[in-house]
Amino acid sequence: MAGSPGTREHAATVRILYVAGSGRSGSTLLGRMLGQTGGCTSVGELVRIWKRGAQRRVACSCGEPFRRCPLWAAVGEAAFGGWDTLDARELVALQRSVDRARYVPFMLLPAAGRGYRQRLSRYTDVLRRLYTAVADVTGADVVVDVSKRASTLFLLTRVPGVDLRVVHLVRDSRGVAYSWTKSVAKPEATGPARYVGRFHPGVTAVRYLLDNLAVWLGAVIGVPTVFLRYEDLVAAPRDELSRLLRFAGARSDELEFLARGAVQLAASHSVGGNPRRSEQGQVLLDRDDEWRTRLPRRHRLLVTAVTLPLLGAYGYLTRRGER
């Protein structure tokens, strides 16, 4: 929930609350919850807007086709004079040419080649216009983006006119690994590609390590960052959301959608995220510790060994972490 469309006072700076970390850590739920607070609007995984929205025209989480969704139609008009003025394929290619893990050193160091600098300048200008339009159309003071991708985090530090703040969201690595072994259907897809890809727990463990270390690097270089465990969010949602909102500089007095052990989700406007991004109504807040009984012992030991330093740093090897 944010201000009424068009009510945001024009400002040169757009404040972005970027949720970073590893997939299957609860970012979709966190984004939905933040998006229902005063002053914030959540756009889901905005990193997917060019391929899923502008190119494939996948439905918005509100149920409308992307270009017919009132919010996204207004955003496209405000940012670019309409989505039809853009070459979606070209933007997908441009994004791939600047926003990948291999390019992070070029984002941080001044030694990038001229060609990359030109592509980066062009793409960051596109992002500036997009985020500004989202804020202006929704009237929000804070745009919540749950893309999680570490390279996008560093890319956003190069976007002019952006006040970037990061939520480093983590979940027990063994729960993350188990989640990636399950078959999860995409509500908008049919045929062989109707399921989200699955990964071996060993692969997930390595990705978990790299993803979270990259977010830590962002904090080291000075990106304002706040740490949040998914398990703490579902145990004390009011306290944790209030803490995040204070960090973001947003109002924290509109949390009436929270109930004991549950959250009441309204319709949202997301172009990417967990297949449950379209869910509405009451949703139970659950730690989802199914991995404790369903993840094979050999996989549990493997994931624990690979991610042991982070499990310790995040408190998952203490009694508090096991609560």
XYZ file of C-alpha atoms in Angstrom:
323
model
C 0.000 0.000 0.000
C 1.268 3.445 -0.833
C -0.121 6.879 -1.424
C -2.766 7.415 -4.062
C -1.435 7.258 -7.636
C 0.177 10.494 -8.628
C 0.233 11.954 -5.100
C 3.968 11.541 -4.476
C 5.741 14.867 -4.364
C 8.276 15.063 -7.170
C 11.762 14.345 -5.885
C 15.080 13.998 -7.634
C 15.886 10.869 -5.604
C 14.000 7.581 -5.613
C 14.419 5.442 -2.515
C 14.741 1.731 -3.287
C 14.563 -0.979 -0.642
C 16.282 -3.889 -2.358
C 15.862 -7.381 -0.902
C 19.000 -9.409 -1.582
C 20.094 -12.936 -0.748
C 19.474 -16.464 -1.951
C 16.303 -17.696 -3.656
C 13.655 -19.551 -1.615
C 14.376 -17.448 1.452
C 10.937 -15.852 1.775
C 11.497 -12.730 -0.312
C 8.133 -12.915 -2.088
C 6.265 -12.947 1.225
C 8.448 -10.178 2.640
C 7.889 -8.025 -0.428
C 4.125 -8.530 -0.265
C 4.077 -7.547 3.401
C 6.221 -4.449 2.897
C 4.103 -3.423 -0.080
C 1.014 -3.224 2.139
C 2.549 -0.734 4.539
C 2.122 3.014 4.295
C 4.564 4.688 1.941
C 5.870 1.515 0.273
C 5.024 -0.200 -2.979
C 6.380 -3.627 -3.921
C 7.044 -4.566 -7.546
C 8.242 -8.129 -6.967
C 11.360 -9.110 -8.898
C 11.756 -6.105 -11.176
C 14.839 -7.700 -12.722
C 12.406 -9.866 -14.727
C 10.345 -7.031 -16.190
C 11.917 -6.983 -19.662
C 11.721 -10.703 -20.392
C 8.555 -11.661 -18.519
C 6.648 -8.412 -18.815
C 7.615 -6.360 -21.839
C 8.649 -9.301 -24.063
C 6.601 -12.350 -23.046
C 3.757 -10.292 -21.581
C 3.262 -12.670 -18.664
C 0.333 -11.693 -16.460
C 0.825 -9.310 -13.577
C 0.154 -10.844 -10.168
C -3.125 -8.900 -10.116
C -4.326 -11.238 -12.884
C -4.301 -8.782 -15.786
C -1.957 -9.178 -18.770
C 1.139 -7.063 -18.133
C 0.380 -4.300 -20.634
C -3.298 -4.135 -19.651
C -2.592 -3.906 -15.930
C -3.603 -0.334 -14.983
C -0.506 0.166 -12.846
C 2.055 -1.162 -15.325
C 0.367 0.594 -18.237
C 0.644 3.888 -16.340
C 4.273 3.167 -15.400
C 5.188 2.423 -19.007
C 3.537 5.627 -20.168
C 5.227 7.749 -17.497
C 8.679 6.235 -17.993
C 8.894 5.709 -21.743
C 5.761 7.084 -23.379
C 4.304 3.563 -23.468
C 5.742 0.046 -23.585
C 5.317 -0.073 -27.359
C 8.066 2.520 -27.731
C 10.593 -0.017 -26.403
C 12.295 -2.915 -28.149
C 11.866 -5.604 -25.491
C 14.330 -7.998 -27.129
C 16.953 -5.276 -27.251
C 16.429 -4.469 -23.565
C 16.751 -8.139 -22.599
C 20.052 -8.257 -24.498
C 21.208 -4.965 -22.955
C 20.423 -6.235 -19.469
C 22.398 -9.423 -20.084
C 25.341 -7.405 -21.344
C 25.701 -5.432 -18.099
C 23.836 -7.170 -15.246
C 25.610 -10.476 -14.610
C 27.930 -11.702 -11.879
C 30.927 -11.584 -14.208
C 30.464 -7.828 -14.658
C 30.427 -6.892 -10.958
C 34.149 -5.950 -10.968
C 33.437 -3.557 -13.858
C 30.652 -1.935 -11.827
C 32.945 -1.397 -8.853
C 36.213 -0.449 -10.539
C 36.939 2.436 -12.920
C 38.902 0.203 -15.306
C 35.907 -1.041 -17.305
C 36.221 -0.853 -21.067
C 34.555 1.925 -23.011
C 31.980 -0.410 -24.559
C 30.821 -1.682 -21.176
C 30.681 1.835 -19.728
C 28.449 2.948 -22.594
C 26.097 -0.013 -22.171
C 26.028 0.512 -18.415
C 25.197 4.203 -18.798
C 22.363 3.417 -21.177
C 20.867 0.688 -19.006
C 21.118 2.599 -15.738
C 19.265 5.486 -17.378
C 16.480 3.073 -18.338
C 16.316 1.824 -14.746
C 16.275 5.375 -13.376
C 13.262 6.204 -15.521
C 11.528 2.951 -14.573
C 11.934 3.254 -10.801
C 11.038 6.953 -10.881
C 7.848 6.174 -12.790
C 6.876 3.439 -10.308
C 7.303 5.870 -7.415
C 5.436 8.690 -9.177
C 2.527 6.540 -10.384
C 1.980 4.818 -7.029
C 2.754 7.826 -4.857
C 5.143 5.660 -2.834
C 8.074 6.999 -0.864
C 9.867 3.639 -1.100
C 9.949 1.149 -3.985
C 10.501 -2.416 -2.748
C 12.328 -4.683 -5.202
C 12.820 -8.340 -4.202
C 14.983 -9.326 -7.178
C 17.667 -10.720 -4.794
C 20.298 -10.880 -7.559
C 23.641 -9.637 -6.207
C 24.795 -8.204 -9.530
C 21.650 -6.061 -9.645
C 22.449 -4.778 -6.165
C 25.809 -3.477 -7.380
C 24.242 -2.194 -10.599
C 21.772 -0.099 -8.615
C 24.666 1.663 -6.902
C 25.446 3.118 -10.336
C 21.931 4.371 -11.098
C 21.772 8.179 -10.780
C 19.137 9.618 -8.473
C 18.704 6.450 -6.397
C 18.840 6.183 -2.603
C 19.595 2.466 -2.292
C 19.016 0.546 0.928
C 19.375 -3.225 1.155
C 17.665 -5.922 3.205
C 19.975 -8.928 3.482
C 17.384 -11.695 3.849
C 18.578 -15.149 4.848
C 17.035 -18.487 5.714
C 18.601 -21.683 7.052
C 20.597 -23.053 4.104
C 19.195 -26.543 4.619
C 15.667 -25.248 4.265
C 16.683 -23.384 1.116
C 18.328 -26.504 -0.318
C 15.282 -28.657 0.385
C 12.952 -26.093 -1.176
C 14.934 -26.206 -4.439
C 14.442 -30.005 -4.664
C 10.650 -29.688 -4.793
C 8.560 -29.390 -7.950
C 6.822 -26.019 -7.981
C 4.406 -25.156 -10.779
C 4.368 -21.787 -12.522
C 0.729 -20.656 -12.558
C 1.145 -18.811 -15.878
C 3.004 -21.592 -17.750
C 1.948 -24.723 -19.631
C 3.773 -27.661 -21.177
C 7.216 -28.957 -20.171
C 8.298 -25.531 -18.873
C 5.416 -25.260 -16.418
C 7.638 -26.098 -13.441
C 10.344 -24.022 -11.799
C 13.800 -25.579 -12.201
C 15.099 -27.830 -9.429
C 18.676 -28.066 -8.161
C 20.791 -30.624 -6.329
C 21.372 -29.607 -2.684
C 25.121 -29.371 -3.315
C 24.578 -26.869 -6.122
C 22.185 -24.866 -3.971
C 24.687 -24.818 -1.107
C 27.405 -23.288 -3.294
C 24.980 -20.727 -4.709
C 23.799 -19.879 -1.184
C 27.384 -19.260 -0.124
C 28.194 -17.057 -3.122
C 24.912 -15.125 -3.074
C 25.170 -14.192 0.581
C 28.868 -13.370 0.490
C 28.152 -10.987 -2.386
C 25.527 -9.171 -0.309
C 28.049 -8.956 2.530
C 30.495 -7.365 0.078
C 27.892 -4.729 -0.734
C 27.698 -3.799 2.944
C 31.501 -3.711 3.165
C 31.752 -1.151 0.364
C 29.225 1.078 2.102
C 25.758 0.154 0.794
C 23.322 0.721 3.712
C 22.269 -2.795 4.691
C 20.063 -4.367 7.357
C 20.118 -8.086 8.188
C 16.956 -10.196 8.515
C 16.380 -13.886 9.084
C 13.216 -15.350 7.581
C 12.658 -17.342 10.762
C 12.630 -14.129 12.811
C 10.226 -12.473 10.363
C 7.565 -15.174 10.745
C 8.094 -15.393 14.517
C 7.751 -11.642 15.158
C 6.419 -10.018 11.961
C 5.302 -6.751 13.550
C 8.641 -6.131 15.231
C 10.699 -7.070 12.179
C 8.602 -5.110 9.685
C 8.715 -2.043 11.933
C 12.504 -2.345 12.093
C 12.783 -2.586 8.296
C 10.459 0.348 7.751
C 12.452 2.538 10.121
C 15.583 1.573 8.201
C 13.868 2.481 4.924
C 12.564 5.775 6.270
C 8.942 4.733 5.741
C 5.906 4.844 8.016
C 5.528 1.864 10.337
C 2.071 2.540 11.771
C -0.049 0.754 9.150
C 0.372 -2.933 9.994
C -3.272 -3.852 10.535
C -2.979 -6.610 7.902
C -0.985 -8.633 10.451
C -2.786 -11.085 12.728
C -1.484 -13.614 15.222
C 0.495 -16.119 13.174
C -0.930 -14.915 9.853
C -0.988 -12.106 7.322
C -3.887 -10.851 5.199
C -2.580 -10.346 1.661
C -4.273 -7.963 -0.765
C -3.859 -7.896 -4.542
C -0.400 -6.850 -5.725
C 1.362 -5.834 -8.932
C 4.390 -8.061 -9.399
C 6.078 -9.108 -12.641
C 8.193 -11.830 -11.079
C 8.677 -13.864 -7.951
C 7.586 -17.037 -6.253
C 4.588 -18.761 -7.908
C 2.611 -17.708 -4.809
C 3.024 -14.033 -5.734
C -0.658 -13.903 -6.796
C -1.976 -15.362 -3.548
C -4.597 -13.323 -1.713
C -6.381 -13.673 1.600
C -5.084 -15.027 4.865
C -1.685 -16.731 4.716
C -0.202 -18.485 7.723
C 3.276 -17.411 8.779
C 5.211 -20.646 9.081
C 8.927 -21.408 9.530
C 8.490 -24.270 7.044
C 10.940 -26.665 8.706
C 9.921 -29.623 6.556
C 13.576 -30.051 5.608
C 14.320 -31.449 9.071
C 12.449 -34.652 8.249
C 12.374 -34.687 4.436
C 15.897 -33.693 3.369
C 18.036 -36.881 3.184
C 20.751 -37.054 5.830
C 23.581 -37.124 3.281
C 22.260 -33.950 1.667
C 21.743 -32.276 5.033
C 25.346 -33.016 5.993
C 26.615 -31.807 2.612
C 24.771 -28.492 2.789
C 25.805 -27.994 6.407
C 29.467 -28.576 5.545
C 29.498 -26.222 2.542
C 27.637 -23.394 4.272
C 28.980 -23.931 7.803
C 30.649 -20.491 8.117
C 27.405 -18.716 7.241
C 25.238 -21.001 9.383
C 27.412 -20.007 12.318
C 27.490 -16.316 11.427
C 23.703 -16.194 11.010
C 23.004 -17.963 14.320
C 21.680 -21.233 12.938
C 24.076 -23.344 15.011
C 22.874 -21.956 18.345
C 19.831 -22.795 20.432
C 18.305 -19.483 19.392
C 18.726 -20.439 15.752
C 17.012 -23.762 16.376
C 13.947 -22.303 18.064
